[in-house]
């Protein structure tokens, strides 16, 4: 083969490899944990992709017992000046709450403020 054909073939292979390596893919949703003076908050998103999402919350006291009370969630993206109104989480079971249909429409770093009584924590959440 001639040199230009080999060069073109090498360019195609390099582009295909770059696309394979750099193409965005789902990151497994893992629990994010934050602690306040009285509680441990564990937040797990249904997905790490931007768009409509749901958040699963588990709240325990310092001794590991299920916490009770009204839990609110306030998603914000401070870098973009974007925030959503507080959302009351629905109780699923003792110490277990869920928030559905949360419009996290932008990719990037979100800060999810979770409140129970006077206790508040901020949990970072990176979406692609």
XYZ file of C-alpha atoms in Angstrom, residues 3-116:
114
model
C 2.034 5.818 2.347
C -1.122 8.045 2.212
C -3.374 4.995 2.612
C -1.457 3.894 5.736
C -1.671 7.434 7.096
C -5.425 7.584 6.531
C -5.881 4.169 8.130
C -3.834 5.226 11.165
C -5.915 8.408 11.492
C -9.175 6.406 11.408
C -7.883 4.003 14.077
C -6.726 6.931 16.274
C -10.088 8.684 15.977
C -11.984 5.470 16.785
C -9.798 4.889 19.865
C -10.298 8.490 21.049
C -14.080 8.208 20.666
C -14.092 4.915 22.574
C -12.049 6.345 25.458
C -13.692 9.780 25.664
C -17.330 8.884 24.962
C -19.480 9.714 28.020
C -20.873 6.711 29.803
C -22.976 6.095 32.862
C -21.142 6.095 36.135
C -22.558 3.673 38.658
C -24.710 5.501 41.197
C -23.100 5.050 44.593
C -24.327 6.188 47.983
C -23.036 9.582 49.090
C -22.784 10.024 52.856
C -22.758 13.093 55.105
C -23.052 13.384 58.865
C -24.406 16.096 61.105
C -24.234 16.353 64.878
C -27.135 13.921 65.343
C -27.676 12.076 62.062
C -26.024 10.150 59.242
C -27.526 10.866 55.803
C -26.981 8.460 52.892
C -28.181 9.653 49.480
C -28.258 7.383 46.426
C -29.427 8.767 43.064
C -31.223 6.462 40.636
C -28.822 7.661 37.923
C -25.716 9.803 37.561
C -26.972 11.263 34.283
C -28.599 14.672 34.077
C -32.362 14.820 33.591
C -35.290 13.692 35.691
C -33.995 11.644 38.581
C -35.082 10.136 41.868
C -33.153 10.178 45.123
C -33.165 7.462 47.764
C -32.346 8.607 51.323
C -31.510 6.646 54.428
C -31.239 8.568 57.673
C -30.008 7.106 60.939
C -29.080 8.549 64.295
C -25.514 8.261 65.614
C -26.260 4.889 67.228
C -27.551 3.460 63.908
C -31.265 3.619 64.695
C -33.722 4.774 62.045
C -34.436 8.496 62.229
C -37.945 9.863 61.927
C -39.443 13.201 60.982
C -39.931 15.356 57.915
C -36.991 15.231 55.503
C -36.549 17.922 52.864
C -34.190 18.026 49.917
C -32.943 21.206 48.213
C -30.971 20.578 45.000
C -28.738 23.438 43.853
C -26.032 24.059 41.284
C -24.280 27.120 42.764
C -21.752 27.460 39.922
C -24.641 28.129 37.533
C -26.826 30.089 39.979
C -29.471 27.368 39.700
C -31.569 26.003 42.582
C -34.801 24.079 42.951
C -37.463 24.706 45.569
C -37.298 22.465 48.663
C -38.914 19.068 48.141
C -40.404 16.999 50.967
C -39.196 13.408 50.804
C -41.815 10.668 51.024
C -41.283 8.127 53.811
C -40.785 4.590 52.499
C -39.992 2.879 55.791
C -38.268 3.589 59.091
C -35.379 5.950 58.282
C -35.937 5.444 54.536
C -37.176 8.251 52.273
C -37.550 8.836 48.540
C -37.831 11.895 46.317
C -39.038 11.222 42.768
C -39.112 13.268 39.583
C -36.356 15.701 40.535
C -35.394 17.851 37.531
C -31.594 17.794 37.621
C -31.380 18.953 34.022
C -27.770 20.131 33.844
C -24.631 18.027 33.883
C -22.051 19.067 36.452
C -21.618 19.411 40.204
C -24.847 19.624 42.197
C -25.164 20.231 45.925
C -28.068 18.443 47.582
C -28.996 19.971 50.939
C -30.843 17.455 53.105
C -32.635 18.581 56.265
C -34.224 16.748 59.180
